């Protein structure tokens, strides 16, 4: 859809690149950070970095929901599965390492772990097999959280519970700004998270941090225009909140989805893989729905996990501190076929995206 | 992929479920509890749920603005030279 609308028009692309070159500063480096796996995919797949002036750097922040899930929460899912609960999860989650085991390891040991496409699939499965206990491992940012909230509020079958591991994007962006030597000059905010939370959720970045922030879509031209919009702000020494993705993102966002999330969840501090605990960065089921909380129903709680195997630099890749190619394990001990770190496991992980681009 | 959302056209609506067309003959049922839609609307579909209605007018407007912006700036530059 919209294809005939020329979102990949070569002539337009050439012209935008020309504008980017003009807007880029002559000497200083500009570092633009995006926080979305799909943005990284667009940038890498279409080779957009190679079109930019050398002093314009685009780095990938913690925008892969699977990658940021701490080992302790994978451990909880593994523990549930080994206790005989049927664990349902998105496909990307299966191979993500926990402290000792992944969900795939648990499955190999005989646990019933099933891949689902949506929360609704988990509900349907639980209804179909009322004699078994099911848990849905609810991972993802604000794009995914509303569907979990919806299913919780719809009174799920009694034999279904939820292992809620949702994370929020704005606190992760704040974390990046707190890292002293990262020196970000502007943000490209994630388009699909923004369809839910709206432009207003990023107001704090230009206001409190004087950080140019542009919400962008996922076509190559969307991303190039967003880079241009950030560069213009940097050039003008301005810090504004701008919306490149107006066809999908409004100021308020999806209010209905926000209400559902607010009704089902409260905001709590959340652990991020390799990054520690970020204040007000995770969702937890509210007390009135605690009967659907898998952690409470089955008494699983793991507070400490081993997030990184020796040598793994996923935590530095996730904050854009290093490129995947700067990790000593990249494409040596850690490959898409045999990943060691979460960034290589998930299709949205920066290492996996780079590995595939190298191999194609 | 969990950040990925795909645009689709609504074919028909029944209660909280819509049949949507992703193009190329791919038609699927998606949950539309999070949005208000009618047939012929475009939606963004994420993991089985429509999460937002896409504005065709805004899509066209984006392209128009892009071209306009480039043209205005290119004209300004020409005048400066």
XYZ file of C-alpha atoms in Angstrom:
441
model
C 0.000 0.000 0.000
C 1.079 3.583 -0.577
C 3.774 2.131 -2.871
C 2.690 4.215 -5.805
C 3.061 7.208 -3.505
C 6.804 7.096 -4.150
C 8.079 6.550 -0.626
C 11.150 5.044 -2.282
C 11.453 7.476 -5.183
C 15.129 7.573 -6.317
C 14.953 11.165 -7.494
C 13.547 12.344 -4.176
C 16.173 10.255 -2.366
C 19.005 11.915 -4.286
C 17.656 15.340 -3.452
C 17.291 14.575 0.276
C 20.835 13.252 0.410
C 21.971 16.489 -1.183
C 20.144 18.425 1.535
C 21.672 16.231 4.242
C 25.152 17.001 2.883
C 24.408 20.718 2.954
C 22.907 20.686 6.437
C 25.745 18.633 7.949
C 28.302 20.686 9.846
C 31.583 21.183 8.070
C 33.828 19.942 10.853
C 32.158 18.583 13.994
C 30.664 15.128 14.144
C 26.907 14.829 14.619
C 25.662 11.724 16.373
C 22.007 10.797 15.823
C 20.545 7.969 17.866
C 17.498 5.909 16.938
C 15.851 3.452 19.316
C 14.089 0.933 17.128
C 15.118 -2.399 15.627
C 13.105 -1.709 12.498
C 14.853 1.638 11.979
C 18.178 -0.181 12.237
C 16.920 -2.691 9.677
C 15.930 0.067 7.218
C 19.248 1.881 7.704
C 21.388 -1.249 7.301
C 19.339 -3.038 4.662
C 19.226 -0.014 2.359
C 22.816 0.981 3.130
C 21.755 4.449 4.252
C 24.879 5.005 6.391
C 27.033 4.887 3.268
C 25.026 7.764 1.779
C 25.694 10.104 4.705
C 28.587 12.520 5.100
C 31.408 10.975 7.125
C 30.803 13.206 10.109
C 27.138 12.238 10.411
C 26.897 9.127 12.518
C 23.671 7.205 13.150
C 23.797 4.865 16.128
C 21.334 2.249 17.365
C 20.040 2.525 20.938
C 18.179 -0.066 23.032
C 15.336 -0.596 20.590
C 15.096 -4.351 20.404
C 12.524 -5.622 22.893
C 13.906 -9.136 22.996
C 17.484 -7.933 23.467
C 16.657 -5.765 26.474
C 14.762 -8.506 28.340
C 17.037 -9.458 31.232
C 18.221 -13.009 31.745
C 16.309 -13.140 35.053
C 12.992 -12.852 33.196
C 13.982 -15.502 30.643
C 14.886 -17.625 33.701
C 11.387 -17.071 35.083
C 9.854 -18.260 31.812
C 12.170 -21.287 31.775
C 11.235 -22.071 35.362
C 7.526 -21.879 34.505
C 8.041 -24.197 31.538
C 9.994 -26.711 33.610
C 7.206 -26.640 36.218
C 4.832 -27.987 33.577
C 3.166 -24.734 32.531
C 2.741 -24.391 28.770
C 4.753 -21.250 27.981
C 3.649 -19.350 24.881
C 5.947 -16.703 23.425
C 6.906 -14.815 20.284
C 9.325 -16.688 18.021
C 12.232 -14.332 18.640
C 12.211 -15.127 22.351
C 12.821 -18.841 22.013
C 16.601 -18.793 21.642
C 17.392 -15.808 23.866
C 19.797 -16.980 26.558
C 18.762 -16.947 30.192
C 21.347 -17.372 32.953
C 21.749 -21.058 32.164
C 19.061 -22.012 29.670
C 16.929 -20.591 26.900
C 13.297 -21.510 26.375
C 14.490 -23.675 23.488
C 16.733 -25.598 25.908
C 13.721 -26.110 28.182
C 11.744 -27.369 25.186
C 14.551 -29.796 24.345
C 14.237 -31.117 27.902
C 10.591 -31.879 27.264
C 8.907 -28.674 28.425
C 5.908 -27.500 26.427
C 6.961 -24.176 24.886
C 4.939 -22.863 21.961
C 5.475 -20.002 19.568
C 2.503 -17.720 19.016
C 1.950 -14.824 16.659
C -0.185 -12.821 19.074
C -1.530 -12.704 22.624
C -4.845 -13.783 21.158
C -3.282 -17.063 19.963
C -2.292 -17.793 23.551
C -5.881 -17.158 24.688
C -7.233 -19.477 21.987
C -4.810 -22.250 22.935
C -5.683 -22.013 26.618
C -9.390 -22.205 25.790
C -8.846 -25.265 23.629
C -6.951 -27.190 26.312
C -8.627 -26.306 29.607
C -6.835 -29.108 31.490
C -3.438 -27.474 31.056
C -1.997 -24.330 32.615
C -0.806 -21.757 30.071
C 1.348 -18.644 30.488
C 1.898 -15.941 27.885
C 5.388 -14.422 28.032
C 4.471 -10.815 27.270
C 7.537 -9.070 25.871
C 7.715 -5.853 23.874
C 7.513 -2.073 24.120
C 4.432 0.148 23.978
C 3.561 -1.269 20.546
C 2.896 -4.710 22.020
C 1.741 -3.862 25.542
C -1.789 -2.698 24.560
C -2.672 -6.109 23.134
C -1.550 -7.823 26.350
C -3.602 -5.306 28.343
C -6.601 -5.943 26.125
C -6.459 -9.715 26.647
C -6.030 -9.323 30.423
C -9.028 -7.011 30.613
C -11.167 -9.282 28.440
C -11.273 -11.847 31.274
C -8.987 -14.558 29.947
C -9.645 -18.262 30.588
C -8.807 -19.302 34.161
C -5.967 -21.550 32.990
C -4.074 -18.659 31.372
C -1.703 -16.295 33.146
C 0.719 -13.624 31.948
C 4.443 -13.251 32.538
C 4.522 -9.516 31.899
C 7.927 -8.218 30.775
C 6.936 -5.113 28.851
C 9.335 -2.163 28.760
C 8.863 1.535 28.017
C 10.901 3.459 25.455
C 11.161 7.033 26.836
C 13.050 5.935 30.001
C 15.577 4.115 27.786
C 16.117 7.335 25.830
C 16.672 9.175 29.113
C 19.244 6.570 30.109
C 21.223 7.300 26.939
C 21.321 10.997 27.759
C 22.741 10.186 31.171
C 25.734 8.370 29.695
C 28.470 10.966 29.929
C 30.674 10.022 27.009
C 27.956 9.108 24.474
C 27.309 12.719 23.344
C 24.107 12.328 21.350
C 23.079 15.327 19.225
C 19.581 14.193 18.296
C 17.012 11.414 18.515
C 15.026 9.612 15.878
C 12.099 8.313 17.916
C 10.454 4.979 17.031
C 7.449 5.329 14.744
C 5.359 2.400 15.839
C 5.787 2.903 19.571
C 4.777 6.501 18.828
C 1.530 5.474 17.113
C 0.514 4.358 20.625
C 2.133 6.886 22.996
C 1.885 9.881 20.654
C 4.270 12.704 19.996
C 3.565 14.212 23.422
C 5.481 11.421 25.189
C 8.747 12.906 23.896
C 8.099 16.510 24.955
C 10.645 16.180 27.732
C 13.579 15.651 25.340
C 13.647 19.042 23.619
C 12.284 20.818 26.714
C 14.376 19.407 29.540
C 17.392 18.089 27.628
C 17.482 20.468 24.637
C 17.633 17.422 22.406
C 16.312 17.575 18.827
C 13.764 14.739 18.522
C 12.064 13.560 15.344
C 9.504 10.743 15.182
C 10.032 8.806 11.952
C 8.474 6.100 9.828
C 10.276 3.135 8.332
C 10.664 3.708 4.619
C 14.205 4.696 3.600
C 12.950 8.175 2.723
C 11.263 8.495 6.117
C 14.570 7.833 7.841
C 16.584 10.081 5.512
C 14.121 12.934 6.026
C 14.303 12.418 9.784
C 18.105 12.630 9.619
C 17.767 15.828 7.606
C 15.260 17.260 10.118
C 17.620 16.536 13.025
C 20.582 18.056 11.150
C 18.591 21.211 10.425
C 17.825 21.587 14.126
C 21.472 21.036 15.033
C 22.489 23.618 12.442
C 19.945 26.123 13.781
C 21.018 25.331 17.346
C 17.374 24.476 18.027
C 15.741 21.658 19.968
C 12.261 20.880 18.713
C 9.938 17.906 18.705
C 9.004 17.151 15.091
C 6.874 14.503 13.457
C 8.024 13.005 10.187
C 5.498 10.130 10.421
C 2.275 12.152 10.322
C 0.440 9.464 8.377
C 0.497 7.246 11.470
C 1.434 9.328 14.520
C -0.608 12.055 16.197
C 0.123 14.275 19.159
C -2.132 12.249 21.479
C -1.355 8.788 20.040
C -3.824 5.944 20.416
C -5.787 7.087 23.468
C -7.838 3.899 23.650
C -4.657 1.804 23.780
C -3.184 4.094 26.448
C -6.320 3.737 28.594
C -6.200 -0.049 28.345
C -2.519 -0.120 29.349
C -3.197 2.199 32.271
C -6.103 0.051 33.428
C -4.199 -3.249 33.312
C -0.700 -2.159 34.326
C 1.128 0.048 36.747
C 4.535 1.489 35.937
C 7.428 0.060 37.943
C 11.223 0.097 37.812
C 12.520 -2.438 35.325
C 15.722 -4.373 34.810
C 17.233 -4.100 31.283
C 19.699 -6.684 30.016
C 23.204 -5.564 30.873
C 22.033 -2.034 31.653
C 20.742 -2.409 35.198
C 17.537 -1.078 36.665
C 15.870 1.907 34.998
C 13.317 3.889 37.012
C 9.684 3.748 35.818
C 10.563 1.719 32.746
C 8.414 -1.418 32.974
C 4.802 -2.518 33.259
C 3.436 -4.795 35.984
C -0.112 -6.128 36.270
C -2.199 -4.142 38.733
C -3.229 -5.862 42.008
C -6.801 -6.410 40.805
C -5.452 -8.671 38.064
C -2.851 -10.442 40.199
C -4.678 -13.761 39.761
C -3.486 -13.557 36.149
C 0.092 -12.775 37.147
C 2.138 -15.897 36.319
C 4.827 -14.910 38.844
C 2.283 -14.861 41.671
C 0.253 -17.853 40.513
C 3.279 -20.146 40.348
C 5.579 -18.460 42.843
C 8.416 -17.772 40.423
C 10.709 -14.890 41.148
C 14.308 -14.637 40.116
C 15.983 -11.412 41.083
C 19.457 -11.943 39.638
C 20.366 -13.387 36.314
C 23.529 -13.604 34.252
C 22.868 -11.204 31.402
C 26.096 -11.539 29.447
C 28.349 -14.459 28.625
C 32.080 -13.763 28.975
C 33.262 -11.476 26.176
C 29.736 -10.526 25.065
C 29.386 -6.797 24.422
C 25.622 -6.692 23.857
C 25.204 -4.087 26.607
C 27.549 -1.713 24.725
C 25.951 -2.438 21.345
C 22.520 -1.739 22.865
C 23.465 1.773 23.942
C 25.256 2.541 20.675
C 28.598 2.755 22.427
C 30.194 0.299 20.024
C 29.284 -1.062 16.604
C 28.631 -4.808 16.363
C 31.871 -5.138 14.371
C 33.791 -3.802 17.385
C 32.664 -6.722 19.552
C 35.419 -9.361 19.667
C 32.855 -12.147 19.347
C 30.994 -10.724 16.322
C 30.921 -13.302 13.506
C 33.606 -15.293 15.296
C 32.218 -16.984 18.414
C 28.824 -15.287 17.927
C 26.941 -15.806 14.655
C 23.248 -15.893 13.672
C 23.533 -19.689 13.501
C 25.082 -19.901 16.974
C 24.341 -16.645 18.793
C 25.925 -15.948 22.166
C 24.242 -12.653 22.946
C 20.679 -11.403 22.696
C 21.578 -8.816 20.010
C 22.529 -11.652 17.677
C 19.465 -13.768 18.499
C 16.617 -11.461 17.707
C 15.760 -10.385 14.185
C 15.551 -6.884 15.610
C 18.930 -7.062 17.329
C 21.603 -4.772 15.901
C 24.195 -7.592 15.644
C 21.794 -9.900 13.828
C 20.818 -7.129 11.374
C 24.480 -6.327 10.672
C 25.392 -10.009 10.352
C 22.680 -10.563 7.760
C 23.688 -7.443 5.814
C 27.285 -8.687 5.680
C 26.169 -12.083 4.443
C 23.917 -10.848 1.660
C 9.423 -8.823 14.788
C 8.034 -6.798 17.572
C 8.677 -3.275 16.313
C 7.403 -4.188 12.908
C 3.902 -3.156 11.947
C 2.544 -3.685 8.469
C 0.010 -1.534 6.632
C -3.117 -3.285 5.382
C -6.480 -2.356 3.912
C -9.645 -3.266 5.789
C -11.868 -5.502 3.667
C -14.701 -6.236 6.093
C -15.527 -5.780 9.751
C -17.373 -8.096 12.090
C -17.452 -7.077 15.748
C -13.870 -6.849 16.999
C -12.419 -8.689 14.037
C -11.597 -7.370 10.587
C -10.452 -9.094 7.453
C -7.545 -7.079 6.115
C -5.642 -7.188 2.841
C -1.847 -6.947 3.081
C -1.564 -6.909 -0.698
C -0.344 -9.697 -2.929
C -3.416 -11.760 -2.147
C -2.610 -12.054 1.554
C -5.799 -11.644 3.552
C -5.847 -12.185 7.308
C -8.130 -11.679 10.272
C -6.931 -9.130 12.803
C -8.271 -7.828 16.107
C -9.527 -4.235 15.828
C -10.397 -3.557 19.489
C -7.726 -0.830 19.684
C -9.011 1.236 16.748
C -12.210 2.446 15.098
C -12.260 1.357 11.479
C -14.540 0.710 8.549
C -14.001 -1.068 5.229
C -11.499 0.643 2.886
C -9.604 2.254 5.799
C -5.877 1.562 6.038
C -4.512 0.226 9.316
C -1.130 -0.602 10.802
C -1.155 -4.226 11.963
C 1.154 -5.371 14.712
C 1.209 -8.992 15.988
C -2.399 -9.668 15.055
C -3.834 -6.352 16.264
C -4.560 -3.186 14.316
C -2.776 -0.524 16.369
C -3.496 2.627 14.371
C -5.482 3.928 11.434
C -3.291 5.309 8.652
C -4.213 8.523 7.010
C -4.011 8.374 3.244
C -4.381 12.155 3.082
C -1.455 12.589 5.465
C 0.631 10.142 3.416
C -0.003 12.157 0.279
C 0.556 15.359 2.219
C 3.924 14.095 3.497
C 5.150 13.536 -0.038
C 3.797 16.882 -1.170
C 5.538 18.637 1.741
C 8.802 16.818 1.079
C 8.810 17.930 -2.535
C 7.730 21.430 -1.628
C 10.392 21.764 1.047
C 13.105 20.618 -1.317
C 11.889 22.878 -4.087
C 11.640 25.960 -1.870
C 15.107 25.422 -0.480
C 16.607 24.684 -3.860
C 15.009 27.852 -5.232
C 16.386 29.888 -2.312
C 19.840 28.526 -2.957
C 19.659 29.303 -6.647
C 18.674 32.872 -5.806
C 21.557 33.190 -3.381
C 23.989 32.129 -6.049
